[in-house]
Coordinates of C-alpha atoms and ligand atoms in Angstrom, one line a residue:
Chain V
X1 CA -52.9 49.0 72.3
X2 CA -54.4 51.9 70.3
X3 CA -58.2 52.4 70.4
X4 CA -60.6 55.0 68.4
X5 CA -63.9 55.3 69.7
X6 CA -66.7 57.7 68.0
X7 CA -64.0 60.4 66.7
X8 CA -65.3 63.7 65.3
X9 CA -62.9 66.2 63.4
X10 CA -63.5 69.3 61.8
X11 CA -61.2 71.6 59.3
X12 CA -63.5 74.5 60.5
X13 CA -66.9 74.0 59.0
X14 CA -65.7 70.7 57.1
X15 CA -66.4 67.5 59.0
X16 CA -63.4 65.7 58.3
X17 CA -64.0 62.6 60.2
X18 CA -67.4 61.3 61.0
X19 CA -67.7 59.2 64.2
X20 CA -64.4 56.9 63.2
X21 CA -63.7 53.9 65.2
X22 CA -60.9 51.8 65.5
X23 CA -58.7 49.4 66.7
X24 CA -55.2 48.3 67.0
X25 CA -53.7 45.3 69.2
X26 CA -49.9 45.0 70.2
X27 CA -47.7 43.4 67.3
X28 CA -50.4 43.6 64.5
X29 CA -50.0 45.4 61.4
X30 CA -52.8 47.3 60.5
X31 CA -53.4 49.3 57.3
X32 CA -56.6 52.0 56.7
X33 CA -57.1 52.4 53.1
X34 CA -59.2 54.7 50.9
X35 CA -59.4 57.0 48.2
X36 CA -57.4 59.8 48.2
X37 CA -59.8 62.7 50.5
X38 CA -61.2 60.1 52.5
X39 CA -59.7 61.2 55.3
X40 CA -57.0 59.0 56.2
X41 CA -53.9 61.8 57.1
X42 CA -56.6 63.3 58.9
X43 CA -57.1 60.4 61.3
X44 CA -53.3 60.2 61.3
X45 CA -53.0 63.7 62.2
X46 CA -55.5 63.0 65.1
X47 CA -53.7 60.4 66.6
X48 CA -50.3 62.0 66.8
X49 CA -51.8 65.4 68.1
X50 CA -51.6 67.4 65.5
X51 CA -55.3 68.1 64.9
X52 CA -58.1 67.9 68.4
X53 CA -61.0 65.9 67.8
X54 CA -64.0 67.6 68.4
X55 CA -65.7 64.8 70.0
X56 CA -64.9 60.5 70.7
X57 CA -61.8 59.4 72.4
X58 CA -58.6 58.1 71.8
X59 CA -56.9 55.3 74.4
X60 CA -53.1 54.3 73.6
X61 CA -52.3 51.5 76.5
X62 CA -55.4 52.1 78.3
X63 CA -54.6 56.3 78.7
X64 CA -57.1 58.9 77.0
X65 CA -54.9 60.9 75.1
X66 CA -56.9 62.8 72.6
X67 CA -56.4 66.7 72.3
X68 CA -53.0 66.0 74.1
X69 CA -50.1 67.7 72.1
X70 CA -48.0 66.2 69.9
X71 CA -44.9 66.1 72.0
X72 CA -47.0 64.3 74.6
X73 CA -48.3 61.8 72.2
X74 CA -44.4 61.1 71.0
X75 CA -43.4 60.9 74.7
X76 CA -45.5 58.0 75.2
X77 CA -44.5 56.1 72.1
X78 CA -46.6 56.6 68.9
X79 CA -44.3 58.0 65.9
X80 CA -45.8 59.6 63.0
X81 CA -44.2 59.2 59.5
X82 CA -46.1 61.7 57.5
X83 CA -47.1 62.1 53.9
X84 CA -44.8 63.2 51.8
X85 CA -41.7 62.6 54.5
X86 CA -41.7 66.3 55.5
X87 CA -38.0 65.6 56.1
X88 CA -36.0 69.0 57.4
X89 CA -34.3 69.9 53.7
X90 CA -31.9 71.9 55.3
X91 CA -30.3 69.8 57.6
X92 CA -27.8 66.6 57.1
X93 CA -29.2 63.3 57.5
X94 CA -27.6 62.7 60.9
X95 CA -29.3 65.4 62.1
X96 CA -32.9 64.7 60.6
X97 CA -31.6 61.2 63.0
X98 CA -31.1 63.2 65.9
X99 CA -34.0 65.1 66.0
X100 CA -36.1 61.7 65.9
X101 CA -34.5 61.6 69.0
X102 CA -35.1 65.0 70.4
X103 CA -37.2 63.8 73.7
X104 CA -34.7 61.0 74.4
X105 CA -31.9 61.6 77.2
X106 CA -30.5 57.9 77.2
X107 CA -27.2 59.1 75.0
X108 CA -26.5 55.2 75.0
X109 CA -30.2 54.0 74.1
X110 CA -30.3 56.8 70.7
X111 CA -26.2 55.3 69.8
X112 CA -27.7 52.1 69.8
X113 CA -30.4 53.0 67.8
X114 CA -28.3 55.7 65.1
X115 CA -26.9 51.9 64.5
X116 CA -29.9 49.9 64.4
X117 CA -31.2 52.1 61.5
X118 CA -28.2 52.4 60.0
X119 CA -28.3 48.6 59.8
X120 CA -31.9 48.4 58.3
X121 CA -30.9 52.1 55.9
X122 CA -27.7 51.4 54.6
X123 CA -28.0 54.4 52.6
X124 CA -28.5 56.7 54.9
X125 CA -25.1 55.7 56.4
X126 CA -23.7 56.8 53.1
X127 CA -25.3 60.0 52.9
X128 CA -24.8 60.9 56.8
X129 CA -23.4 64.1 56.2
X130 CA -25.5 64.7 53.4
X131 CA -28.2 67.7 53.1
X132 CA -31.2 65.4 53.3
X133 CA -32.9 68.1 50.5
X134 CA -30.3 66.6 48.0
X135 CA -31.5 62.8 48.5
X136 CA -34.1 61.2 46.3
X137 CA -37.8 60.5 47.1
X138 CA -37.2 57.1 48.1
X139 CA -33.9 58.1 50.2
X140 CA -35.8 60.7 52.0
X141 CA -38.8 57.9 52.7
X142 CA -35.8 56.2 54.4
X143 CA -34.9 58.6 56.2
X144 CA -38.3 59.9 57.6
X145 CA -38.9 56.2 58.7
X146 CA -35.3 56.2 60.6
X147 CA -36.4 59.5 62.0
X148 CA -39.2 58.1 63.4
X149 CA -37.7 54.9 64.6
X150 CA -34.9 57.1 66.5
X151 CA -37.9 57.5 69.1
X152 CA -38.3 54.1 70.1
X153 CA -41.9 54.1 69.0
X154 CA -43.9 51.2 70.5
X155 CA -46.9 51.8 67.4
X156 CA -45.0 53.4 64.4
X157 CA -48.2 55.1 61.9
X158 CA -47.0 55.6 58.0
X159 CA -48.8 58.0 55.7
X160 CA -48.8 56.5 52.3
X161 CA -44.8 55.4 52.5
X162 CA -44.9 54.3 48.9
X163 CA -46.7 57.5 47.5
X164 CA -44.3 58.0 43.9
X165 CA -41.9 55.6 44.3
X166 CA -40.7 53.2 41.5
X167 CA -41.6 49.9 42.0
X168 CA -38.9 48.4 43.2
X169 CA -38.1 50.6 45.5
X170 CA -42.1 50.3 47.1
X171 CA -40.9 46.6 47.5
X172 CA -38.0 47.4 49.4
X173 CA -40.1 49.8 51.8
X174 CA -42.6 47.2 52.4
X175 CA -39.9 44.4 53.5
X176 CA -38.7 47.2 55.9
X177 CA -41.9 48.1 57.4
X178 CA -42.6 44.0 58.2
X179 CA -38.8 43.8 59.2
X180 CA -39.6 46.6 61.6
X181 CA -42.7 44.9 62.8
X182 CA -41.1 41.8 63.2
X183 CA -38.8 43.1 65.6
X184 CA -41.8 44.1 68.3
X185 CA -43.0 47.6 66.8
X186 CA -46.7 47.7 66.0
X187 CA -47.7 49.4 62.9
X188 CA -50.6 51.5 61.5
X189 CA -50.3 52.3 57.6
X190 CA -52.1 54.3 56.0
X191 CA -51.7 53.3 51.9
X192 CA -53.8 53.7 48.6
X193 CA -51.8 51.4 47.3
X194 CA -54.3 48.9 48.6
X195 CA -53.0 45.2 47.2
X196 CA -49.5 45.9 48.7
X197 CA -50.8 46.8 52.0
X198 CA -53.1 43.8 52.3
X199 CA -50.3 41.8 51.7
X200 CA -48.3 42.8 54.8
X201 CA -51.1 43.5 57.0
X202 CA -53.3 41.5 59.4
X203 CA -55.9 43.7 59.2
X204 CA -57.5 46.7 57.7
X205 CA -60.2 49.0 57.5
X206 CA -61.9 50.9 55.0
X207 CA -62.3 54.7 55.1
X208 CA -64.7 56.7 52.7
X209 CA -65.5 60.7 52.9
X210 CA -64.7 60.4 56.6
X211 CA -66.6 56.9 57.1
X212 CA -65.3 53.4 58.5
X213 CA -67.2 51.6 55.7
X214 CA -65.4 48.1 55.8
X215 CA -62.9 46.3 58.3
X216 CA -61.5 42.7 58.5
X217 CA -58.4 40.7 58.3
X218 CA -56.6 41.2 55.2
X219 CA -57.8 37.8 53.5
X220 CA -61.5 38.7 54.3
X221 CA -61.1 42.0 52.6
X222 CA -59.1 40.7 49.6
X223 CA -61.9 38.5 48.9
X224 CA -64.7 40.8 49.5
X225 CA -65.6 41.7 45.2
X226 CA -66.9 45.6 47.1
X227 CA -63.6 46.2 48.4
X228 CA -61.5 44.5 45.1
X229 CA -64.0 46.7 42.5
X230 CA -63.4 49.7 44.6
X231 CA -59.4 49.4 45.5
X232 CA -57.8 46.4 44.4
X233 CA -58.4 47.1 40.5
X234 CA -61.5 44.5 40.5
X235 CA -59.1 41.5 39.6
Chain F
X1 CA -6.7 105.8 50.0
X2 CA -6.6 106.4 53.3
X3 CA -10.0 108.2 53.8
X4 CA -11.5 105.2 51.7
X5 CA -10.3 102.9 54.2
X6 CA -11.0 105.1 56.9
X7 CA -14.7 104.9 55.6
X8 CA -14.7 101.4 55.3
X9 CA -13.5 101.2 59.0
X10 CA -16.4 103.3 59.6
X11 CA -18.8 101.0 57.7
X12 CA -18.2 97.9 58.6
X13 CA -19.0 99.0 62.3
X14 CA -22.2 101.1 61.2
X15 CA -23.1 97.1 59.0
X16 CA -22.1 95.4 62.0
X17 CA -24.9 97.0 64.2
X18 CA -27.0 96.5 61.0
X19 CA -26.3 92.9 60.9
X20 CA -26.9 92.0 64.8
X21 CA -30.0 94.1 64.5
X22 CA -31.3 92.1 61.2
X23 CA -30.0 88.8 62.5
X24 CA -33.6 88.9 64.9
X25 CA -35.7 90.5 62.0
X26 CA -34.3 87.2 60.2
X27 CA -34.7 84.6 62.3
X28 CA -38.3 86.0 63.9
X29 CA -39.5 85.9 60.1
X30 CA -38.1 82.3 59.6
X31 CA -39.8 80.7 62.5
X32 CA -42.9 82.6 62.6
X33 CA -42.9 84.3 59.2
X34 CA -43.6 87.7 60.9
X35 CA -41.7 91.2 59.8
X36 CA -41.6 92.3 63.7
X37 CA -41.9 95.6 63.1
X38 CA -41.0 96.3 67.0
X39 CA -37.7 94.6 66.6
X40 CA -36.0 98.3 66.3
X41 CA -37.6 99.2 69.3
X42 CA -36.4 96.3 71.3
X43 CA -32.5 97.8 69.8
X44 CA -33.9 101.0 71.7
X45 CA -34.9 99.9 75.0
X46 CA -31.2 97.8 74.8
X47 CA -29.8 101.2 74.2
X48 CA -31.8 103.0 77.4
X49 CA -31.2 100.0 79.4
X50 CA -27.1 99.8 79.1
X51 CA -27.2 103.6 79.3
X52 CA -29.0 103.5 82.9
X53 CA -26.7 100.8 84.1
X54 CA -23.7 102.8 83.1
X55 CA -24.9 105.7 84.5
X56 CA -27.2 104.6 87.8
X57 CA -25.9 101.2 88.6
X58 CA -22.0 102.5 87.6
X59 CA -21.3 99.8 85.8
X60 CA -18.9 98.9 83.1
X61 CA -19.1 98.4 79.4
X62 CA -19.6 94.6 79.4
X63 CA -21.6 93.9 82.7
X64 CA -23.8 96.8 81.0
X65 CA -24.0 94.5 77.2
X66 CA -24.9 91.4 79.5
X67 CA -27.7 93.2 81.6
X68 CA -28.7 94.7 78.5
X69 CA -29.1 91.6 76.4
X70 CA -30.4 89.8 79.1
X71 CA -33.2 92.5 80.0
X72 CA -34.2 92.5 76.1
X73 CA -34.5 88.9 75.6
X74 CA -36.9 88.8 78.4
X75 CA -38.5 91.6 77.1
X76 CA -38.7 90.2 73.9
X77 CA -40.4 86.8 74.9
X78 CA -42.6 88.9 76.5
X79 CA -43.9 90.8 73.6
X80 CA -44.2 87.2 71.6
X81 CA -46.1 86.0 74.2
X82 CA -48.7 88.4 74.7
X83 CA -49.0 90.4 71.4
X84 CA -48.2 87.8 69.0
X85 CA -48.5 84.2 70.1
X86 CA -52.2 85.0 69.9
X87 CA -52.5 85.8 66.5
X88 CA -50.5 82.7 65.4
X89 CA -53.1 81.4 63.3
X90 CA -54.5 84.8 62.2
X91 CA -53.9 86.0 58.8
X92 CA -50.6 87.6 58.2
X93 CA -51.8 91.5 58.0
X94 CA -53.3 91.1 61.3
X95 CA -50.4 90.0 63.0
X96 CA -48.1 92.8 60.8
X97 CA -50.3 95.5 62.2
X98 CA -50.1 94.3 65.6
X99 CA -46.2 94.3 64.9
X100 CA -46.5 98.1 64.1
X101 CA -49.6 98.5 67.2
X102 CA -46.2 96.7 69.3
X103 CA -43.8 99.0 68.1
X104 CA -45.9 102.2 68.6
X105 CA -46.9 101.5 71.9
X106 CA -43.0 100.7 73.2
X107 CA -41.7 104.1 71.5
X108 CA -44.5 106.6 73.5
X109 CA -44.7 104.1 76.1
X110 CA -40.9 105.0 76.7
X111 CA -41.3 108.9 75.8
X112 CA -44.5 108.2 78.2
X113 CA -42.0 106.7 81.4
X114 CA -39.1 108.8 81.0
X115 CA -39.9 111.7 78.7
X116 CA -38.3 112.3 74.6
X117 CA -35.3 114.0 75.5
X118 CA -32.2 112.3 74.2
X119 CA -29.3 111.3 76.6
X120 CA -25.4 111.4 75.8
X121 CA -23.9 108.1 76.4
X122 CA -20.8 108.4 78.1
X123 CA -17.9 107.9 76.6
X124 CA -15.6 107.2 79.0
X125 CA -16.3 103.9 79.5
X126 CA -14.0 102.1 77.4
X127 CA -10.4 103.8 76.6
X128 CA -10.4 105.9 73.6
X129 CA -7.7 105.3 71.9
X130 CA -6.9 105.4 68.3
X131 CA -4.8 102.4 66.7
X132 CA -2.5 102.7 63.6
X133 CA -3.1 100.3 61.0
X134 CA -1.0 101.0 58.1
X135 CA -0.7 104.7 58.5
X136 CA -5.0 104.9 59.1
X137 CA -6.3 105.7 62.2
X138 CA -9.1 103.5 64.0
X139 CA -10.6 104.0 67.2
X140 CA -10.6 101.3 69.8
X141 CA -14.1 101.7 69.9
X142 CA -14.5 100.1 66.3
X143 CA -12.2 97.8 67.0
X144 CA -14.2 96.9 70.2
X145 CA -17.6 97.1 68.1
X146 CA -16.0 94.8 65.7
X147 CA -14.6 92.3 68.1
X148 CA -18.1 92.1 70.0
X149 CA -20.6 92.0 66.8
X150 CA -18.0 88.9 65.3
X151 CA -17.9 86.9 68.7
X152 CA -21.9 87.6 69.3
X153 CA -22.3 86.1 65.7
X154 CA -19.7 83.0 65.6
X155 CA -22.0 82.4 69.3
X156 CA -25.0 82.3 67.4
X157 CA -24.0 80.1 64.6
X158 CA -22.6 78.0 66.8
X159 CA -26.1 77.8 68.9
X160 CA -28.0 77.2 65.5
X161 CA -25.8 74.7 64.5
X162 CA -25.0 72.5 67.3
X163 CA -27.2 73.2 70.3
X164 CA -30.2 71.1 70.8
X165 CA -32.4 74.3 70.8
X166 CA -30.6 75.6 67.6
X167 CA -31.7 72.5 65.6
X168 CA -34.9 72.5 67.2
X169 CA -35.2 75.9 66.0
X170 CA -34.1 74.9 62.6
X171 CA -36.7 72.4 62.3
X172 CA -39.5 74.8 63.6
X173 CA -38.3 77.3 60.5
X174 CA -38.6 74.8 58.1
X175 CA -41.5 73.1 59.1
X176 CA -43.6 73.3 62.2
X177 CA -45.8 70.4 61.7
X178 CA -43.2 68.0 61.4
X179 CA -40.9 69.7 64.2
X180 CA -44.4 68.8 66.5
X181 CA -43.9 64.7 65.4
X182 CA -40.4 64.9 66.5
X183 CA -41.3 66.1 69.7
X184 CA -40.2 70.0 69.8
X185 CA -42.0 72.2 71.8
X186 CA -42.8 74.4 69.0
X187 CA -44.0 77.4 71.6
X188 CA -41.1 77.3 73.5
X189 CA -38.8 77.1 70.7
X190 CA -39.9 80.5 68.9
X191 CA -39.8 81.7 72.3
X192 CA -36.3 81.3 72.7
X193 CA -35.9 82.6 69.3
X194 CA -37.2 85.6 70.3
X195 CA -35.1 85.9 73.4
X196 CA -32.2 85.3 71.0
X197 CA -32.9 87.7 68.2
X198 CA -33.9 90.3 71.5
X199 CA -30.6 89.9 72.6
X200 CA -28.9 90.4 70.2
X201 CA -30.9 94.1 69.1
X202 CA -29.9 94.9 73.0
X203 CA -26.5 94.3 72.7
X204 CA -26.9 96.3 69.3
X205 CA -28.4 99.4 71.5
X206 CA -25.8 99.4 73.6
X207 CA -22.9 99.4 70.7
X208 CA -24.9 101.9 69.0
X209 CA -24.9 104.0 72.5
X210 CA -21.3 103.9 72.6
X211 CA -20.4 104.6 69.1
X212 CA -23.1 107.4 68.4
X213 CA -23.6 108.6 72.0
X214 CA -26.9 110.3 71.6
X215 CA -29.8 107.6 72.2
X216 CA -33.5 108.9 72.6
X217 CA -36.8 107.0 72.5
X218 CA -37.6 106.6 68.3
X219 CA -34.0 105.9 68.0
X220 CA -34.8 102.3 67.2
X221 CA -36.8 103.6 63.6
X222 CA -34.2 104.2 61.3
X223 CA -32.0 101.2 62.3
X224 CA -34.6 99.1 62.7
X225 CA -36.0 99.8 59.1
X226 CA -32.3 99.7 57.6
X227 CA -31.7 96.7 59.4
X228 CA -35.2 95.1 58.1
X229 CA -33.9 96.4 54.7
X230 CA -30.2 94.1 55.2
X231 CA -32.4 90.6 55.8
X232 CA -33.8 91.4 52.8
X233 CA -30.7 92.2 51.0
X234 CA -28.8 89.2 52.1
X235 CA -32.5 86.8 52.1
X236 CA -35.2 87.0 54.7
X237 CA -34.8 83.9 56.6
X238 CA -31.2 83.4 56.0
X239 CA -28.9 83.8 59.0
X240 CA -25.7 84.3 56.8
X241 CA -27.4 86.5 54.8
X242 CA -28.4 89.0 57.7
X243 CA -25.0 89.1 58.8
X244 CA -23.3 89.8 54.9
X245 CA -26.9 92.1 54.2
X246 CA -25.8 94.1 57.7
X247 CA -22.6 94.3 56.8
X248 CA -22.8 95.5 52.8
X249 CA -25.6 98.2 53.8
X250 CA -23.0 99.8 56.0
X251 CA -20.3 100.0 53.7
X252 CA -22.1 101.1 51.3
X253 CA -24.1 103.7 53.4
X254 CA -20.4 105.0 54.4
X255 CA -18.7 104.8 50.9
X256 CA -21.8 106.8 49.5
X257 CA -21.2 109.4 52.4
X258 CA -17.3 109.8 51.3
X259 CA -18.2 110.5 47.9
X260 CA -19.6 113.1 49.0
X261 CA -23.1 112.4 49.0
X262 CA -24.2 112.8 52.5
X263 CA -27.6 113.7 52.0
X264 CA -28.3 110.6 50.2
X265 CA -27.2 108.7 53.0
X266 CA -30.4 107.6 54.5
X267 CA -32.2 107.3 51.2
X268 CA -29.6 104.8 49.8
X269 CA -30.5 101.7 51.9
X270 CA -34.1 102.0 50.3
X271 CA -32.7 102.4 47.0
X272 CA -30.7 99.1 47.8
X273 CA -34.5 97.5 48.9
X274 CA -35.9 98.4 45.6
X275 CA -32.7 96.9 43.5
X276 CA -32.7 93.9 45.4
X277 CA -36.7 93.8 44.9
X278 CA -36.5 93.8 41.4
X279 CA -33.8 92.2 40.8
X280 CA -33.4 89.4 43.5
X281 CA -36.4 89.2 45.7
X282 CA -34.9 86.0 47.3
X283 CA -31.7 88.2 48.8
X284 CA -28.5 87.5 47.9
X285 CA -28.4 84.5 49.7
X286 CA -31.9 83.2 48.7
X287 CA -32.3 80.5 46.3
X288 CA -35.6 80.2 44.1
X289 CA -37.5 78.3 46.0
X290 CA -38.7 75.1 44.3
X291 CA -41.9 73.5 45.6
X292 CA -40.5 69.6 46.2
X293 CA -43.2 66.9 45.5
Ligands
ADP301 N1 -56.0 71.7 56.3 C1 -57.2 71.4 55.8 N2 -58.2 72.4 55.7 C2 -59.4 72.1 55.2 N3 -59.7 70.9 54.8 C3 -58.8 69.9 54.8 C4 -57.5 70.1 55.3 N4 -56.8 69.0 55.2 C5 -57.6 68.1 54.6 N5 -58.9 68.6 54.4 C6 -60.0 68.0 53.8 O1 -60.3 66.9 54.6 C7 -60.7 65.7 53.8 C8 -59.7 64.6 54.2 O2 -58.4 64.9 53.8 P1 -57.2 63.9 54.1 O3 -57.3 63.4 55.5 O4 -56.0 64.6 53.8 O5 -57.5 62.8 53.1 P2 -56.5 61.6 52.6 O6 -55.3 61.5 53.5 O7 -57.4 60.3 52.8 O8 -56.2 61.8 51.2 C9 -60.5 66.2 52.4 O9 -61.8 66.5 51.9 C10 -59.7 67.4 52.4 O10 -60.0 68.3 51.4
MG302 MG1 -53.4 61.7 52.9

C-alpha cells in the first residue's frame, strides 16, 4: 500500500533522514519506534507532505507521491494524527470534526461518519459544543484521531498517540487504534512507548539518528535482546 | 449633554471606520503574523476608487461601496501574492520592511498616476438630512456610516464563523501545519483573507470619502496607523477586539476633542498604544497566552 524507497530529508544543513526505506501492506498495523530525535515525526511529516524529500520516493497504491502537498496527499487517503494533537484550541469539537472533513463533498458519507466516531469517542459527543482548548490531553487525543478519521483515510499514521497520558487512558487509545484497524483502515504508528506498540502491531521497524537499523514482525523484534536492551527496558 | 452625545455620535462613526480598517490589520497578522503596513493604503485606493466611480462612471453610493470593495480585495490579493507570499518563510523584519517598501510604493505610485492634489467627494450622493434623536441632531450620513460598518461586520462574523472558508481560515490562524493535514489550501486561504480584510479598508475609503469629503493620495497614513493602533488596543489577532479597539479609539479621539483638547487629538491614539503596551500588551481582548503541552 505505502512504500519508502531510499528517502533523503534535510532541515537545512541537518540530514534528517538518511536513505529510510519502508514498507506497509493493506490491513497491517505497523509501528516505527525510536528514541526521541531519531527522526520518526520527520518521516511522518514526509509522508503526509508536509516536509519534500530531497531525494528516494514515496508510492501510496502504486502512485509516486513525494513532494506532492499535503492536501494532495489527504485527497488520496493518508491521514496524519500528529504529535501533540495540534487540535484547533479555538474551535468546538464539532468543528475540529468538520474540518477532518474539509475535502469531502458527500454531505451523507461525513453524517455517517460524525456518527461512526461519535460511536467509537463517546466523549466527544458530550463535549460537541465544547471549545476543544478546554478538553484534557487524552480528550483532545480523541479528538485529533476523530479528526482524522472524518477523512475516510485508507492508511491512518499516529505520532506518538500515547505521549503523557495516564495509563489507563494509553490502554483505552490502543483498543481504539486496533478497533479502527479492525474495521479495514491500515495503520502506521509512530510510538516510544515501544512494548505497547509491539503488542498491537504486526510489524515494526527501528529508526536511529535518521537510520532504519532493525525491522521485523513484532514477535521477532520482542525477542531480539538489541531491540529489548535499547527500547523494551531490557526485561 | 447634548454636545457630549453629539460627540459620541461623532465618534462612534470616526471608531467605526477605525474598526473596519483594523478588522484587516487583525486578521492579516493572525494568518500570516504580518503588521501590513500597506493596509492604510489599500483604505486609500478604496477611497480614490468610489470617488471616480461617483464622479466618472456616475454612480450611486452603494454600487460605488461594491465596486470599491471588490476592486480592493483584488488589489489586495494581488499585493500578497507578489510582495509577500514570497517572503513567507523569511524572517519577520524582512517581510515588515517589505510591508513599508509596499506601502511606499502604492502612495507615490498614486501621486505618480494621478498627481497629490486632494479631491472633494461629493456630497450629494446620499440625502443629507439631519435626524432628531432626543432633542440631538445626527446626520443621515452617520446613521448610514453606522448602518453599513455594523452589517459589513455581523457579514464577516458570520463568514468566520460558519462558512467553510471562515473556519478554514480559523484553522490556518491557529495553526498552519495542522490546517495542511486537514486538507486546507493554506495559500488560498490567506489569500482570501486578504481579499476580505482589502475589502473591507475599501469600503472604509469610501465611508471615509463621504463623511470627510477631502481624500488625497497619503490619506491612508494616519487611519491606517490609528487603525493598527485599535487591533492592538482590543488584541492583535482578535476579530472582536478590532471591532471594540475601532470603536473605543474613536470615542475617545472625539470625547478628548470636546473637552477641548483638539490639538491632542492625533497624539491621543498613541498615548492609548503606549497604555495598552504597558499595561495589557495582549489587548483588551487578549488572554496571556499559555504554551499547552
Ligand atoms: N524544524 C526543524 N528544524 C531543524 N531540525 C529539526 C526540525 N525538526 C526536527 N529536527 C531535527 O531532526 C531530528 C529528528 O527529529 P524528529 O523527527 O522530530 O524526531 P522524533 O520524532 O523521532 O523525536 C532531530 O535531530 C531534530 O532536532
Ligand atoms: Mg516526534
Amino acid at each position: 500500500m505505502l512504500k519508502i524507497n531510499d528517502i533523503n530529508v534535510y532541515y537545512g544543513v541537518i540530514h534528517a533522514l538518511k536513505g529510510v526505506s519502508l514498507e506497509i501492506n493493506q490491513g497491517e498495523i505497523v509501528t516505527l519506534i525510536g528514541a526521541n530525535g531519531a527522526g520518526k515525526s520527520t518521516l511522518l511529516k514526509t509522508i503526509s507532505g508536509l516536509l519534500k524529500p530531497k531525494t528516494g520516493e514515496i508510492l501510496f497504491e502504486n502512485e509516486h507521491v513525494a513532494g506532492k502537498v499535503a492536501q494532495s496527499i489527504v485527497k488520496r487517503g493518508i491521514s496524519h494524527v500528529p504529535e501533540g494533537r495540534r487540535v484547533f484550541a479555538n474551535m468546538s469539537v464539532e468543528e475540529n470534526l468538520e474540518l477532518g472533513a474539509y475535502l469531502r463533498k458527500d454531505k451523507k458519507g461525513i453524517k455517517e461518519d460524525f456518527e461512526k466516531v461519535y460511536q467509537l469517542f463517546p466523549r466527544l459527543l458530550e463535549r460537541k459544543k465544547q471549545l476543544s482548548g478546554t478538553l484534557s490531553g487524552g480528550e483532545q487525543q480523541m479528538l485529533a484521531m476523530g479528526r482524522a478519521l472524518m477523512a475516510r483515510p485508507r492508511l491512518l499514521i499516529l505520532d506518538e498517540p500515547s505521549m503523557g497520558l495516564a495509563p489507563l487512558l494509553v490502554k483505552t487509545i490502543f483498543r481504539i487504534i486496533e478497533e479502527i484497524n479492525q474495521s479495514g483502515t491500515t495503520i502506521l504508528l509512530v510510538e516510544q512507548n515501544a512494548n505497547m506498540a509491539l503488542s498491537i502491531a504486526d510489524r515494526a521497524y527501528v529508526i536511529e539518528t535518521g537510520k532504519i537499523v532493525a525491522s521485523g514482525t513484532s514477535a521477532e523484534l520482542s525477542q531480539s535482546d538489541q531491540i529489548r536492551n535499547a527500547y523494551l527496558g531490557g526485561h | 449633554m447634548e454636545q457630549f452625545i453629539q460627540q459620541l455620535v461623532n465618534g462612534i462613526s470616526l471608531g467605526s471606520i477605525y474598526a473596519l480598517i483594523a478588522l484587516g490589520y487583525t486578521m492579516v497578522y493572525g494568518i500570516v503574523k504580518l503588521i501590513n503596513f500597506a493596509h492604510g493604503d489599500v483604505f486609500m485606493v478604496g477611497a480614490f476608487i468610489g470617488f471616480y466611480s461617483i464622479t466618472i462612471l456616475d454612480l450611486g453610493f452603494f454600487p460605488a461601496l461594491l465596486i470599491a470593495m471588490t476592486a480592493c480585495a483584488i488589489f489586495g490579493v494581488l499585493i500578497e501574492r507578489i510582495a509577500y507570499k514570497p517572503l513567507r518563510n523569511a524572517t519577520r523584519i524582512a517581510a515588515l520592511i517589505t510591508a513599508i517598501g509596499v506601502s511606499l510604493f502604492i502612495e507615490y505610485g498614486t501621486i505618480y498616476i494621478r498627481g497629490a492634489q486632494p479631491e472633494a467627494y461629493p456630497n450629494n450622493i446620499i440625502p443629507l438630512k439631519s435626524l432628531d434623536l432626543f432633542g440631538v441632531k445626527i446626520s443621515s450620513q452617520s446613521v448610514l456610516i453606522l448602518a453599513v460598518s455594523l452589517f459589513l461586520m455581523i457579514l464577516l462574523q458570520f463568514i468566520v464563523h460558519k462558512t467553510k472558508i471562515g473556519k478554514a481560515m480559523r484553522a490556518v490562524s491557529h495553526d498552519m501545519d495542522a490546517a495542511k493535514l486537514m486538507g486546507i489550501n493554506v495559500n488560498n486561504t490567506i489569500s482570501a483573507t486578504f481579499a476580505i480584510g482589502s475589502a473591507l479598508a475599501g469600503a472604509a475609503g469610501v465611508i471615509f470619502g463621504m463623511y470627510y469629503t477631502k481624500i488625497e493620495p497619503l490619506m491612508g497614513i494616519i487611519p491606517g496607523l490609528k487603525a493598527f493602533v485599535a487591533a492592538v488596543l482590543g488584541g492583535i489577532g482578535i476579530i472582536p477586539g478590532a471591532m471594540a479597539g475601532g470603536l473605543l479609539l474613536g470615542v475617545i479621539e472625539s470625547l478628548v476633542s470636546a473637552a477641548g483638547f483638539s490639538l491632542w487629538r492625533d497624539g491621543v491614539a498613541f498615548v492609548v498604544l503606549i497604555l495598552i503596551l504597558i499595561f495589557r500588551p495582549a489587548g483588551l481582548f487578549g488572554k496571556n497566552v499559555r504554551e499547552k503541552v
